[in-house]
mmCIF file of C-alpha atoms and ligand atoms in Angstrom:
data_model
loop_
_atom_site.group_PDB
_atom_site.id
_atom_site.type_symbol
_atom_site.label_atom_id
_atom_site.label_comp_id
_atom_site.label_asym_id
_atom_site.label_seq_id
_atom_site.Cartn_x
_atom_site.Cartn_y
_atom_site.Cartn_z
ATOM 1 C CA MET A 237 -40.801 143.373 -54.553
ATOM 2 C CA GLU A 238 -37.335 143.795 -53.573
ATOM 3 C CA ILE A 239 -34.386 140.441 -54.313
ATOM 4 C CA ILE A 240 -32.074 140.691 -51.596
ATOM 5 C CA THR A 241 -28.754 138.739 -51.598
ATOM 6 C CA ASN A 242 -26.871 140.913 -49.310
ATOM 7 C CA ILE A 243 -27.118 139.799 -45.315
ATOM 8 C CA LYS A 244 -26.166 143.051 -44.207
ATOM 9 C CA GLN A 245 -28.923 144.477 -46.214
ATOM 10 C CA LEU A 246 -31.491 142.286 -45.125
ATOM 11 C CA GLN A 247 -31.193 143.161 -41.446
ATOM 12 C CA GLN A 248 -31.234 146.963 -41.960
ATOM 13 C CA LYS A 249 -34.736 146.601 -43.578
ATOM 14 C CA SER A 250 -35.667 144.090 -40.817
ATOM 15 C CA ILE A 251 -34.793 146.716 -37.760
ATOM 16 C CA SER A 252 -36.142 149.128 -39.268
ATOM 17 C CA TRP A 253 -39.560 147.538 -40.092
ATOM 18 C CA ILE A 254 -39.241 146.372 -36.547
ATOM 19 C CA ARG A 255 -38.072 149.504 -35.367
ATOM 20 C CA GLN A 256 -40.998 151.676 -37.412
ATOM 21 C CA GLY A 257 -43.806 148.468 -34.806
ATOM 22 C CA LYS A 258 -44.319 146.182 -38.501
ATOM 23 C CA SER A 259 -44.838 142.579 -37.980
ATOM 24 C CA ILE A 260 -43.131 140.463 -39.732
ATOM 25 C CA GLY A 261 -43.551 136.868 -41.194
ATOM 26 C CA PHE A 262 -40.861 134.672 -42.208
ATOM 27 C CA VAL A 263 -41.466 131.862 -44.749
ATOM 28 C CA PRO A 264 -38.266 129.878 -45.252
ATOM 29 C CA THR A 265 -37.683 127.812 -48.837
ATOM 30 C CA MET A 266 -35.471 126.047 -50.579
ATOM 31 C CA GLY A 267 -37.022 127.204 -53.636
ATOM 32 C CA TYR A 268 -38.802 125.806 -56.442
ATOM 33 C CA LEU A 269 -41.777 126.549 -55.035
ATOM 34 C CA HIS A 270 -45.351 124.538 -55.116
ATOM 35 C CA GLU A 271 -48.568 125.684 -53.735
ATOM 36 C CA GLY A 272 -47.528 123.805 -50.567
ATOM 37 C CA HIS A 273 -45.132 127.363 -50.388
ATOM 38 C CA GLU A 274 -47.914 129.187 -51.901
ATOM 39 C CA ALA A 275 -50.340 128.303 -48.531
ATOM 40 C CA LEU A 276 -47.386 129.642 -46.417
ATOM 41 C CA MET A 277 -46.731 132.643 -47.874
ATOM 42 C CA LYS A 278 -50.704 133.381 -47.844
ATOM 43 C CA ALA A 279 -50.912 132.999 -43.984
ATOM 44 C CA ALA A 280 -48.073 134.750 -43.503
ATOM 45 C CA ARG A 281 -49.473 137.420 -46.075
ATOM 46 C CA GLN A 282 -52.968 137.310 -44.135
ATOM 47 C CA GLU A 283 -51.603 138.152 -40.455
ATOM 48 C CA ASN A 284 -47.817 140.196 -41.373
ATOM 49 C CA ASP A 285 -47.733 143.822 -42.164
ATOM 50 C CA ILE A 286 -44.111 142.681 -44.347
ATOM 51 C CA VAL A 287 -43.361 139.224 -45.429
ATOM 52 C CA ILE A 288 -39.771 137.842 -46.353
ATOM 53 C CA LEU A 289 -39.068 134.472 -48.473
ATOM 54 C CA SER A 290 -35.756 132.649 -48.327
ATOM 55 C CA ILE A 291 -34.964 130.990 -51.397
ATOM 56 C CA PHE A 292 -31.916 128.879 -50.853
ATOM 57 C CA VAL A 293 -31.056 125.356 -50.994
ATOM 58 C CA ASN A 294 -28.791 124.956 -47.590
ATOM 59 C CA PRO A 295 -25.709 122.385 -48.195
ATOM 60 C CA LEU A 296 -25.375 122.395 -43.878
ATOM 61 C CA GLN A 297 -28.697 119.849 -44.443
ATOM 62 C CA PHE A 298 -27.378 117.764 -47.430
ATOM 63 C CA GLY A 299 -26.017 114.289 -47.118
ATOM 64 C CA GLU A 300 -22.641 113.364 -48.883
ATOM 65 C CA SER A 301 -25.288 111.201 -50.791
ATOM 66 C CA GLU A 302 -28.392 113.219 -50.714
ATOM 67 C CA ASP A 303 -29.699 115.202 -53.897
ATOM 68 C CA LEU A 304 -27.934 118.251 -52.772
ATOM 69 C CA ASN A 305 -26.820 118.904 -56.642
ATOM 70 C CA SER A 306 -30.135 117.449 -58.340
ATOM 71 C CA TYR A 307 -32.433 119.747 -55.906
ATOM 72 C CA PRO A 308 -34.093 121.138 -58.804
ATOM 73 C CA ARG A 309 -34.100 125.078 -58.984
ATOM 74 C CA ASP A 310 -36.011 127.744 -61.441
ATOM 75 C CA GLU A 311 -35.490 131.235 -60.145
ATOM 76 C CA GLU A 312 -37.593 132.791 -62.792
ATOM 77 C CA HIS A 313 -40.593 130.892 -61.852
ATOM 78 C CA ASP A 314 -39.968 131.095 -58.310
ATOM 79 C CA ARG A 315 -40.024 135.181 -58.200
ATOM 80 C CA LYS A 316 -43.175 134.701 -60.470
ATOM 81 C CA VAL A 317 -44.835 133.051 -57.618
ATOM 82 C CA ALA A 318 -43.297 135.288 -54.983
ATOM 83 C CA GLU A 319 -44.900 138.411 -56.836
ATOM 84 C CA GLU A 320 -48.216 136.537 -57.270
ATOM 85 C CA ASN A 321 -48.288 136.070 -53.868
ATOM 86 C CA GLU A 322 -47.491 139.861 -52.216
ATOM 87 C CA ILE A 323 -43.999 139.030 -50.966
ATOM 88 C CA ASP A 324 -42.255 142.159 -49.907
ATOM 89 C CA VAL A 325 -38.638 140.690 -50.227
ATOM 90 C CA ILE A 326 -37.101 137.742 -51.697
ATOM 91 C CA PHE A 327 -34.079 136.932 -49.663
ATOM 92 C CA PHE A 328 -31.925 134.696 -52.432
ATOM 93 C CA PRO A 329 -28.334 134.560 -50.656
ATOM 94 C CA SER A 330 -25.641 132.560 -52.239
ATOM 95 C CA VAL A 331 -23.791 129.311 -50.451
ATOM 96 C CA ASP A 332 -20.703 131.855 -50.012
ATOM 97 C CA SER A 333 -22.519 134.505 -48.199
ATOM 98 C CA MET A 334 -23.828 132.282 -45.895
ATOM 99 C CA TYR A 335 -21.160 130.140 -44.866
ATOM 100 C CA PRO A 336 -17.868 132.655 -46.068
ATOM 101 C CA LYS A 337 -15.772 130.055 -44.430
ATOM 102 C CA PRO A 338 -16.616 126.643 -42.788
ATOM 103 C CA LEU A 339 -18.512 127.496 -38.887
ATOM 104 C CA SER A 340 -16.657 127.031 -36.014
ATOM 105 C CA LEU A 341 -19.963 126.810 -34.222
ATOM 106 C CA GLU A 342 -22.479 124.016 -35.876
ATOM 107 C CA LEU A 343 -26.013 123.648 -33.777
ATOM 108 C CA SER A 344 -26.193 119.750 -32.432
ATOM 109 C CA VAL A 345 -30.446 118.371 -31.993
ATOM 110 C CA VAL A 346 -30.299 115.867 -29.041
ATOM 111 C CA ARG A 347 -34.089 115.238 -28.400
ATOM 112 C CA ARG A 348 -36.264 114.343 -31.508
ATOM 113 C CA ALA A 349 -34.121 114.086 -33.782
ATOM 114 C CA ASP A 350 -32.874 110.586 -34.232
ATOM 115 C CA VAL A 351 -36.316 109.165 -35.491
ATOM 116 C CA LEU A 352 -38.191 108.997 -38.642
ATOM 117 C CA CYS A 353 -36.201 111.406 -41.252
ATOM 118 C CA GLY A 354 -33.456 112.213 -38.692
ATOM 119 C CA LYS A 355 -32.558 108.500 -38.392
ATOM 120 C CA SER A 356 -32.100 107.722 -42.033
ATOM 121 C CA ARG A 357 -30.310 111.339 -42.671
ATOM 122 C CA PRO A 358 -28.160 112.009 -39.710
ATOM 123 C CA GLY A 359 -26.942 115.542 -39.277
ATOM 124 C CA HIS A 360 -30.392 116.922 -41.023
ATOM 125 C CA PHE A 361 -31.899 118.389 -38.461
ATOM 126 C CA ASP A 362 -28.462 119.817 -37.323
ATOM 127 C CA GLY A 363 -28.220 121.946 -40.511
ATOM 128 C CA VAL A 364 -31.846 122.435 -40.859
ATOM 129 C CA VAL A 365 -31.469 124.161 -37.484
ATOM 130 C CA THR A 366 -28.365 126.272 -38.267
ATOM 131 C CA VAL A 367 -29.170 128.070 -41.258
ATOM 132 C CA LEU A 368 -32.703 128.745 -39.528
ATOM 133 C CA ALA A 369 -30.938 130.068 -36.369
ATOM 134 C CA LYS A 370 -29.006 132.291 -38.814
ATOM 135 C CA LEU A 371 -31.895 133.247 -41.042
ATOM 136 C CA PHE A 372 -33.605 133.862 -37.697
ATOM 137 C CA ASN A 373 -30.840 136.402 -36.858
ATOM 138 C CA MET A 374 -30.514 138.333 -39.957
ATOM 139 C CA ILE A 375 -34.482 138.645 -40.253
ATOM 140 C CA HIS A 376 -36.430 138.993 -36.357
ATOM 141 C CA PRO A 377 -39.232 137.817 -37.423
ATOM 142 C CA THR A 378 -42.596 137.843 -35.714
ATOM 143 C CA SER A 379 -43.744 134.677 -37.362
ATOM 144 C CA VAL A 380 -41.875 131.938 -38.814
ATOM 145 C CA TYR A 381 -44.765 129.559 -41.193
ATOM 146 C CA PHE A 382 -43.942 125.916 -42.162
ATOM 147 C CA GLY A 383 -46.162 123.209 -43.785
ATOM 148 C CA MET A 384 -47.440 119.871 -41.677
ATOM 149 C CA LYS A 385 -45.750 117.767 -44.568
ATOM 150 C CA ASP A 386 -42.814 118.457 -42.784
ATOM 151 C CA ALA A 387 -43.926 117.035 -39.347
ATOM 152 C CA GLN A 388 -40.413 116.385 -38.012
ATOM 153 C CA GLN A 389 -39.148 119.968 -39.354
ATOM 154 C CA ILE A 390 -41.873 121.407 -37.266
ATOM 155 C CA ALA A 391 -41.384 119.481 -33.609
ATOM 156 C CA VAL A 392 -37.525 120.647 -34.134
ATOM 157 C CA VAL A 393 -38.480 123.803 -35.223
ATOM 158 C CA ASP A 394 -40.824 123.987 -31.449
ATOM 159 C CA ALA A 395 -37.657 122.967 -29.558
ATOM 160 C CA LEU A 396 -35.462 125.281 -31.419
ATOM 161 C CA ILE A 397 -38.167 128.279 -30.541
ATOM 162 C CA LYS A 398 -38.505 127.186 -27.158
ATOM 163 C CA ASP A 399 -35.033 126.261 -26.029
ATOM 164 C CA PHE A 400 -33.243 129.292 -27.321
ATOM 165 C CA ASN A 401 -35.888 131.711 -26.322
ATOM 166 C CA TYR A 402 -36.746 132.923 -29.567
ATOM 167 C CA PRO A 403 -39.651 135.625 -29.841
ATOM 168 C CA ILE A 404 -41.108 134.031 -32.460
ATOM 169 C CA ASN A 405 -44.717 132.083 -33.088
ATOM 170 C CA LEU A 406 -44.514 128.990 -34.669
ATOM 171 C CA THR A 407 -47.470 128.588 -37.854
ATOM 172 C CA THR A 408 -48.167 125.166 -39.083
ATOM 173 C CA VAL A 409 -50.406 124.854 -42.358
ATOM 174 C CA PRO A 410 -52.389 122.194 -43.523
ATOM 175 C CA THR A 411 -50.178 120.253 -46.191
ATOM 176 C CA VAL A 412 -51.489 120.679 -49.559
ATOM 177 C CA ARG A 413 -52.053 117.589 -51.731
ATOM 178 C CA GLU A 414 -52.430 116.668 -55.656
ATOM 179 C CA LYS A 415 -56.002 115.771 -56.426
ATOM 180 C CA ASP A 416 -55.125 112.130 -55.584
ATOM 181 C CA GLY A 417 -53.723 112.746 -51.932
ATOM 182 C CA LEU A 418 -49.915 112.745 -53.104
ATOM 183 C CA ALA A 419 -48.638 115.594 -51.107
ATOM 184 C CA LYS A 420 -46.604 118.348 -52.484
ATOM 185 C CA SER A 421 -43.419 118.014 -52.712
ATOM 186 C CA SER A 422 -40.012 119.765 -55.251
ATOM 187 C CA ARG A 423 -39.352 116.476 -54.800
ATOM 188 C CA ASN A 424 -42.483 115.118 -57.549
ATOM 189 C CA VAL A 425 -41.179 116.192 -60.996
ATOM 190 C CA ASN A 426 -38.714 113.160 -60.264
ATOM 191 C CA LEU A 427 -40.736 110.353 -59.602
ATOM 192 C CA PHE A 428 -41.021 108.122 -63.058
ATOM 193 C CA ASP A 429 -44.855 107.452 -64.642
ATOM 194 C CA GLN A 430 -45.299 104.422 -62.670
ATOM 195 C CA GLU A 431 -43.968 105.666 -59.406
ATOM 196 C CA ARG A 432 -46.202 108.331 -59.732
ATOM 197 C CA ILE A 433 -48.813 106.157 -59.805
ATOM 198 C CA GLY A 434 -47.772 104.371 -56.523
ATOM 199 C CA ALA A 435 -46.940 107.726 -54.702
ATOM 200 C CA PRO A 436 -50.595 108.173 -53.229
ATOM 201 C CA PHE A 437 -50.478 105.329 -51.722
ATOM 202 C CA ILE A 438 -48.598 106.185 -49.086
ATOM 203 C CA GLN A 439 -51.033 108.753 -47.650
ATOM 204 C CA GLN A 440 -53.757 106.339 -48.210
ATOM 205 C CA ALA A 441 -51.801 103.803 -46.000
ATOM 206 C CA LEU A 442 -51.377 106.039 -43.086
ATOM 207 C CA GLN A 443 -55.136 106.976 -43.493
ATOM 208 C CA TYR A 444 -55.926 103.537 -43.338
ATOM 209 C CA GLY A 445 -53.717 103.427 -40.148
ATOM 210 C CA ARG A 446 -55.347 106.369 -38.531
ATOM 211 C CA GLN A 447 -59.273 104.432 -39.224
ATOM 212 C CA LEU A 448 -57.809 101.474 -37.662
ATOM 213 C CA VAL A 449 -57.243 103.630 -34.666
ATOM 214 C CA GLU A 450 -60.843 105.114 -34.675
ATOM 215 C CA ASN A 451 -61.839 101.409 -34.836
ATOM 216 C CA GLY A 452 -60.426 100.285 -31.935
ATOM 217 C CA GLU A 453 -56.582 99.104 -32.464
ATOM 218 C CA LYS A 454 -54.167 100.210 -29.932
ATOM 219 C CA ASN A 455 -51.432 98.526 -30.421
ATOM 220 C CA GLN A 456 -48.598 100.430 -31.892
ATOM 221 C CA ALA A 457 -46.577 97.380 -33.457
ATOM 222 C CA GLU A 458 -49.720 95.410 -34.842
ATOM 223 C CA LEU A 459 -50.841 99.056 -36.261
ATOM 224 C CA VAL A 460 -47.238 99.539 -38.287
ATOM 225 C CA LYS A 461 -47.171 96.360 -39.470
ATOM 226 C CA LYS A 462 -50.516 96.319 -41.161
ATOM 227 C CA ILE A 463 -49.496 99.633 -42.568
ATOM 228 C CA ARG A 464 -45.922 97.972 -43.986
ATOM 229 C CA GLN A 465 -48.032 94.906 -46.284
ATOM 230 C CA PHE A 466 -50.276 97.702 -47.364
ATOM 231 C CA LEU A 467 -47.781 99.685 -48.696
ATOM 232 C CA GLU A 468 -45.381 97.434 -49.755
ATOM 233 C CA ASN A 469 -47.917 96.005 -51.766
ATOM 234 C CA LYS A 470 -49.373 99.476 -53.690
ATOM 235 C CA SER A 471 -46.721 101.650 -53.382
ATOM 236 C CA HIS A 472 -43.311 100.774 -56.128
ATOM 237 C CA GLY A 473 -41.378 101.770 -54.191
ATOM 238 C CA ASN A 474 -38.761 100.723 -50.982
ATOM 239 C CA ILE A 475 -40.108 101.599 -47.516
ATOM 240 C CA ASP A 476 -37.687 104.285 -45.623
ATOM 241 C CA TYR A 477 -39.816 103.601 -42.289
ATOM 242 C CA ILE A 478 -43.027 103.301 -40.705
ATOM 243 C CA GLU A 479 -43.437 104.509 -37.731
ATOM 244 C CA LEU A 480 -45.627 105.861 -34.577
ATOM 245 C CA LEU A 481 -44.552 108.486 -32.032
ATOM 246 C CA SER A 482 -46.028 110.256 -29.841
ATOM 247 C CA TYR A 483 -46.049 114.009 -31.453
ATOM 248 C CA PRO A 484 -44.540 116.893 -30.942
ATOM 249 C CA GLU A 485 -42.563 115.328 -28.278
ATOM 250 C CA LEU A 486 -41.289 112.375 -30.815
ATOM 251 C CA GLU A 487 -40.940 109.629 -28.390
ATOM 252 C CA PRO A 488 -41.348 106.079 -29.252
ATOM 253 C CA ILE A 489 -45.090 104.411 -27.878
ATOM 254 C CA GLU A 490 -46.223 101.114 -27.063
ATOM 255 C CA LEU A 491 -49.771 101.618 -26.247
ATOM 256 C CA ILE A 492 -51.981 104.745 -28.494
ATOM 257 C CA ASP A 493 -53.239 105.990 -25.650
ATOM 258 C CA GLN A 494 -52.278 110.419 -26.669
ATOM 259 C CA GLN A 495 -52.218 112.556 -29.398
ATOM 260 C CA VAL A 496 -49.081 110.877 -31.903
ATOM 261 C CA ILE A 497 -47.960 110.807 -35.273
ATOM 262 C CA LEU A 498 -48.097 108.196 -38.158
ATOM 263 C CA ALA A 499 -45.971 109.002 -40.604
ATOM 264 C CA ALA A 500 -43.971 107.409 -43.736
ATOM 265 C CA ALA A 501 -41.189 107.918 -46.020
ATOM 266 C CA VAL A 502 -40.335 105.892 -49.417
ATOM 267 C CA PHE A 503 -37.615 106.209 -52.084
ATOM 268 C CA TYR A 504 -38.193 105.840 -55.652
ATOM 269 C CA GLN A 505 -35.165 105.733 -58.266
ATOM 270 C CA LYS A 506 -34.765 109.966 -57.982
ATOM 271 C CA ALA A 507 -36.466 110.705 -55.197
ATOM 272 C CA ARG A 508 -37.132 109.904 -51.150
ATOM 273 C CA LEU A 509 -40.710 111.571 -50.321
ATOM 274 C CA ILE A 510 -42.438 111.795 -47.041
ATOM 275 C CA ASP A 511 -46.118 112.020 -45.833
ATOM 276 C CA ASN A 512 -47.845 111.604 -42.493
ATOM 277 C CA VAL A 513 -50.823 112.005 -40.058
ATOM 278 C CA VAL A 514 -51.206 113.395 -36.324
ATOM 279 C CA PHE A 515 -54.132 112.214 -34.420
ATOM 280 C CA ASN A 516 -55.436 111.506 -30.920
ATOM 281 C CA GLU A 517 -55.919 108.208 -29.552
ATOM 282 C CA LYS A 518 -59.376 108.002 -31.012
ATOM 283 C CA GLY A 519 -58.008 107.883 -34.077
ATOM 284 C CA GLU A 520 -59.569 111.895 -35.010
ATOM 285 C CA LYS A 521 -57.194 113.919 -36.788
ATOM 286 C CA THR A 522 -55.775 116.705 -34.896
ATOM 287 C CA LEU A 523 -53.483 118.401 -36.990
ATOM 288 C CA GLY A 524 -53.328 119.450 -40.375
HETATM 289 O O1 PAF B 267 -37.717 123.058 -45.641
HETATM 290 C C1 PAF B 267 -37.113 123.167 -46.100
HETATM 291 O O2 PAF B 267 -37.055 123.922 -47.377
HETATM 292 C C2 PAF B 267 -35.599 123.444 -45.111
HETATM 293 O O3 PAF B 267 -35.552 122.880 -44.554
HETATM 294 C C3 PAF B 267 -35.801 125.001 -44.330
HETATM 295 C C4 PAF B 267 -36.681 125.229 -43.194
HETATM 296 C C5 PAF B 267 -35.561 125.674 -45.794
HETATM 297 C C6 PAF B 267 -34.240 125.024 -43.364
HETATM 298 O O4 PAF B 267 -33.057 125.213 -45.133
#
């Protein structure tokens, strides 16, 4: 496994692999790797000749009041996990090399971003697509791997790839969960004990909503109201949002008559957790 910090060196390597006809699987991350990331690495390893993992905590996608400085980091652990998962290259750039001076040009997401996390985190997805466009241009991946936990991110990346004609396959990998159903996240370490006990109710609330649809509930507003009541009673956190939208378009709907995403975000004292379930009009899970 090679660790590359230099952008030119990475570009030269990628181009030489492409010339040799090798497929490149790319797993973009912000590090502090957990089983969710490992599922992405395993999928990429199975499907590609070369696997590149990037670790970069991208300042552009954090708002001023957000957790950029307290975002967990552990280089040594990440190196070990990457090695165990037979990664060929870790790309580990510095902030200065990615953004040597303020950018003169940034991408702006005009659809799929003003709902769910995008609403509570203005500018977040602009930062995500801007760094991904840079990374795609450095790596030229054949396929890129994302976890379903960040379903809105997948919808936005789907638009980036299609709208900007990147010849990249977008592969989505199901959310990896703790035994009690809590979605694995780098932010889970920031939960206090009582919060950790309440956090699995986020997924339970979403599954409860899906079951209501299975049992015939079709009204979006009714459904969201019932899930809110469920979650308020159990989660020990403050609900940021519970939303039900079409997926992947992320448009508001009144009647559940197509594939939808039911998603929630909950604030805890030192963490904000998200989760979702994607299902069809019959309440059958379709993704993740
Ligand atoms: O999901 C993440 O970890 C980040 O948003 C990503 C895709 C690595 C871009 O910085």
